């Protein structure tokens, strides 16, 4: 991995890059497939070796795009995939994982997440994750879209404290979790994985980022991403189907926001002053 990509440690002690690549909306249209594969490969070349996908994305199509991008370089990548809550039973998790492994053309998923909380008892899903771990089909497991009370419940379950991350909606325009989920997670050294870090492209067009962007000769999207990347214990996973965006996202790692920048950003995107329910896209 090029030394430019910082890493952070999962609770297991394993280091992962703080910048990864998202894949939602990939694999939906065959005409874009070559560009999507090329974008992911460029990301790998730049050291952005964590790739986030899910059985849900393009009904498995995104996992197939990922398989093509990592072919021949599986060992340098850290693959994250997710199981739908409707598949979160003991038998369902096993089946879903095997189908994901097949589409990903690999023998193991590095980090397997429950996509959002559902109706299957969480203890059953955790047991299923632990069974997959002991079979070597997944190396770690985690959750997604869990608010603080749901995390507290999770860590109280047998093996629940083996959770390696909580993947959540977090960006300048979605700061609600800073009120309690973020400090709670930091204190327990459970990294948050920030999805939609540029608000699905909306922050790239946000005029309130332009002044800070101009000071760094950067784009608004790069400032939005640099801000997420400087949060302690946070991994960001922007999705970029265009190679130009992949390069810009990698370059955002080198943007050092100043105290003046942060004060301006806090004025434009105020931090929360009270508890709000965790937002989801
Ligand atoms: P996002 O990463 O905030 O935004 C993606 C959009 O921003 C794309 O249209 C992309 O354009 C554009 N973009 C990326 N980099 C850019 C740049 N440097 N300049 C300008 N535009 C840029 O939103 P997201 O895809 O929703 O979230 C990221 C990933 O998080 C997903 O792909 C998925 O893997 C994961 N996710 C997880 C959940 C969950 O429930 N766990 C929910 C949502 C997302 P191009 O593609 O044209 O380059």
Short mmCIF file of C-alpha atoms in Angstrom, two decimals, residues 93-281:
data_model
loop_
_atom_site.label_atom_id
_atom_site.label_comp_id
_atom_site.label_asym_id
_atom_site.label_seq_id
_atom_site.Cartn_x
_atom_site.Cartn_y
_atom_site.Cartn_z
CA UNK A 93 -26.59 -15.47 6.59
CA UNK A 94 -24.78 -18.65 5.55
CA UNK A 95 -26.61 -18.77 2.21
CA UNK A 96 -26.16 -15.06 1.52
CA UNK A 97 -22.47 -15.20 2.36
CA UNK A 98 -21.88 -18.14 0.05
CA UNK A 99 -23.66 -16.33 -2.79
CA UNK A 100 -21.57 -13.18 -2.16
CA UNK A 101 -18.34 -15.22 -2.10
CA UNK A 102 -19.27 -16.72 -5.44
CA UNK A 103 -20.06 -13.35 -7.03
CA UNK A 104 -16.91 -11.84 -5.55
CA UNK A 105 -14.93 -14.84 -6.89
CA UNK A 106 -13.11 -15.17 -3.59
CA UNK A 107 -12.84 -17.61 -0.70
CA UNK A 108 -13.25 -15.00 2.06
CA UNK A 109 -14.85 -11.63 2.83
CA UNK A 110 -12.62 -9.47 5.02
CA UNK A 111 -15.47 -7.67 6.78
CA UNK A 112 -19.12 -8.74 6.60
CA UNK A 113 -21.76 -6.30 7.83
CA UNK A 114 -25.45 -6.51 8.74
CA UNK A 115 -26.80 -3.81 6.37
CA UNK A 116 -29.29 -2.35 8.84
CA UNK A 117 -31.13 -3.55 11.97
CA UNK A 118 -34.01 -5.91 11.18
CA UNK A 119 -36.44 -8.29 12.81
CA UNK A 120 -34.19 -11.36 13.20
CA UNK A 121 -32.85 -11.45 16.78
CA UNK A 122 -29.42 -9.85 16.68
CA UNK A 123 -27.96 -12.66 18.80
CA UNK A 124 -28.81 -15.13 16.01
CA UNK A 125 -27.07 -13.00 13.38
CA UNK A 126 -24.00 -12.61 15.60
CA UNK A 127 -23.86 -16.38 16.10
CA UNK A 128 -24.08 -16.86 12.33
CA UNK A 129 -21.26 -14.35 11.78
CA UNK A 130 -19.11 -16.11 14.38
CA UNK A 131 -19.76 -19.48 12.68
CA UNK A 132 -18.69 -18.03 9.30
CA UNK A 133 -15.58 -16.64 10.95
CA UNK A 134 -14.58 -20.00 12.36
CA UNK A 135 -15.07 -21.54 8.90
CA UNK A 136 -12.77 -18.88 7.39
CA UNK A 137 -15.50 -17.53 5.08
CA UNK A 138 -15.38 -14.12 6.69
CA UNK A 139 -12.45 -12.65 8.64
CA UNK A 140 -14.35 -10.03 10.64
CA UNK A 141 -17.92 -8.84 11.03
CA UNK A 142 -19.68 -5.58 11.83
CA UNK A 143 -22.93 -3.67 11.47
CA UNK A 144 -24.37 -0.73 9.60
CA UNK A 145 -26.95 1.95 10.43
CA UNK A 146 -26.88 1.16 14.16
CA UNK A 147 -27.64 4.03 16.54
CA UNK A 148 -26.10 4.22 19.99
CA UNK A 149 -28.83 2.22 21.79
CA UNK A 150 -28.55 -0.52 19.15
CA UNK A 151 -24.75 -0.60 19.58
CA UNK A 152 -25.15 -0.83 23.35
CA UNK A 153 -27.49 -3.78 22.93
CA UNK A 154 -25.06 -5.41 20.45
CA UNK A 155 -22.00 -5.21 22.69
CA UNK A 156 -23.98 -6.69 25.58
CA UNK A 157 -24.62 -9.93 23.60
CA UNK A 158 -22.33 -12.97 23.71
CA UNK A 159 -19.51 -12.27 21.17
CA UNK A 160 -21.17 -8.89 20.46
CA UNK A 161 -18.00 -7.04 21.36
CA UNK A 162 -16.30 -8.68 18.35
CA UNK A 163 -17.98 -5.98 16.21
CA UNK A 164 -15.31 -4.29 14.07
CA UNK A 165 -17.17 -1.28 12.68
CA UNK A 166 -20.52 0.48 12.34
CA UNK A 167 -21.07 1.86 8.83
CA UNK A 168 -23.20 5.00 9.01
CA UNK A 169 -24.32 8.05 7.05
CA UNK A 170 -21.86 10.78 7.98
CA UNK A 171 -20.81 13.94 6.21
CA UNK A 172 -20.86 17.72 6.76
CA UNK A 173 -24.60 17.90 6.15
CA UNK A 174 -25.34 14.85 8.38
CA UNK A 175 -23.59 15.51 11.66
CA UNK A 176 -26.29 14.28 14.07
CA UNK A 177 -24.25 11.29 15.23
CA UNK A 178 -21.57 13.60 16.65
CA UNK A 179 -23.91 14.12 19.61
CA UNK A 180 -23.56 10.63 21.08
CA UNK A 181 -22.85 7.76 18.67
CA UNK A 182 -19.45 9.14 17.60
CA UNK A 183 -18.08 9.76 21.12
CA UNK A 184 -19.51 6.42 22.30
CA UNK A 185 -17.78 4.61 19.41
CA UNK A 186 -14.47 6.46 19.85
CA UNK A 187 -14.39 5.63 23.52
CA UNK A 188 -14.77 1.93 22.71
CA UNK A 189 -12.37 2.18 19.74
CA UNK A 190 -15.02 0.94 17.33
CA UNK A 191 -14.37 2.80 14.06
CA UNK A 192 -17.25 4.39 12.19
CA UNK A 193 -17.26 3.84 8.43
CA UNK A 194 -18.75 6.99 6.89
CA UNK A 195 -20.96 6.29 3.89
CA UNK A 196 -22.12 8.95 1.41
CA UNK A 197 -19.25 11.24 2.54
CA UNK A 198 -20.06 13.67 -0.27
CA UNK A 199 -23.84 13.28 0.26
CA UNK A 200 -24.19 11.32 -2.99
CA UNK A 201 -22.55 14.14 -4.93
CA UNK A 202 -24.64 16.98 -3.42
CA UNK A 203 -21.73 18.42 -1.41
CA UNK A 204 -19.68 18.61 -4.64
CA UNK A 205 -22.15 21.28 -5.75
CA UNK A 206 -22.55 23.08 -2.42
CA UNK A 207 -21.64 26.78 -2.61
CA UNK A 208 -20.95 26.89 1.15
CA UNK A 209 -17.78 24.85 0.52
CA UNK A 210 -16.37 27.10 -2.16
CA UNK A 211 -14.43 29.58 -0.01
CA UNK A 212 -12.58 26.83 1.87
CA UNK A 213 -12.01 24.96 -1.40
CA UNK A 214 -10.47 28.06 -2.99
CA UNK A 215 -8.01 28.41 -0.09
CA UNK A 216 -6.72 24.88 -0.80
CA UNK A 217 -6.98 25.02 -4.58
CA UNK A 218 -9.33 22.07 -4.19
CA UNK A 219 -12.89 21.19 -5.17
CA UNK A 220 -15.86 21.35 -2.74
CA UNK A 221 -16.09 17.53 -2.88
CA UNK A 222 -12.46 17.25 -1.81
CA UNK A 223 -13.09 19.56 1.16
CA UNK A 224 -16.15 17.54 2.20
CA UNK A 225 -14.06 14.36 2.04
CA UNK A 226 -11.01 15.88 3.75
CA UNK A 227 -13.30 16.93 6.61
CA UNK A 228 -14.60 13.36 7.10
CA UNK A 229 -11.06 11.99 6.81
CA UNK A 230 -9.80 14.18 9.61
CA UNK A 231 -12.37 12.85 12.11
CA UNK A 232 -10.76 10.54 14.63
CA UNK A 233 -11.67 6.86 14.25
CA UNK A 234 -13.52 7.33 10.95
CA UNK A 235 -13.06 5.57 7.60
CA UNK A 236 -14.62 7.24 4.51
CA UNK A 237 -15.89 5.24 1.53
CA UNK A 238 -16.82 7.59 -1.34
CA UNK A 239 -18.10 5.99 -4.51
CA UNK A 240 -16.51 7.23 -7.71
CA UNK A 241 -17.28 5.74 -11.09
CA UNK A 242 -15.09 8.31 -12.84
CA UNK A 243 -11.32 8.03 -12.69
CA UNK A 244 -10.98 11.80 -12.30
CA UNK A 245 -13.04 11.56 -9.11
CA UNK A 246 -10.94 8.67 -7.81
CA UNK A 247 -7.77 10.76 -8.26
CA UNK A 248 -9.38 13.76 -6.55
CA UNK A 249 -10.56 11.62 -3.66
CA UNK A 250 -7.08 10.17 -3.14
CA UNK A 251 -5.65 13.71 -3.23
CA UNK A 252 -8.10 14.79 -0.50
CA UNK A 253 -5.94 12.78 1.92
CA UNK A 254 -3.27 15.48 1.57
CA UNK A 255 -5.56 18.42 2.38
CA UNK A 256 -4.84 19.73 5.88
CA UNK A 257 -7.82 21.80 7.00
CA UNK A 258 -6.84 24.74 9.23
CA UNK A 259 -8.56 26.00 12.37
CA UNK A 260 -10.01 28.81 10.24
CA UNK A 261 -11.39 26.28 7.72
CA UNK A 262 -12.95 24.21 10.50
CA UNK A 263 -14.56 27.27 12.08
CA UNK A 264 -16.01 28.27 8.70
CA UNK A 265 -17.31 24.75 8.11
CA UNK A 266 -18.88 24.64 11.59
CA UNK A 267 -20.70 27.89 10.83
CA UNK A 268 -21.99 26.58 7.50
CA UNK A 269 -22.77 23.07 8.81
CA UNK A 270 -23.39 23.38 12.57
CA UNK A 271 -22.70 20.39 14.81
CA UNK A 272 -25.73 18.95 16.69
CA UNK A 273 -26.84 20.43 19.99
CA UNK A 274 -29.24 17.62 20.91
CA UNK A 275 -29.87 13.95 20.23
CA UNK A 276 -31.45 13.09 16.91
CA UNK A 277 -32.19 9.61 15.56
CA UNK A 278 -29.51 8.25 13.24
CA UNK A 279 -30.23 9.19 9.64
CA UNK A 280 -30.08 6.64 6.84
CA UNK A 281 -30.05 6.76 3.05
#
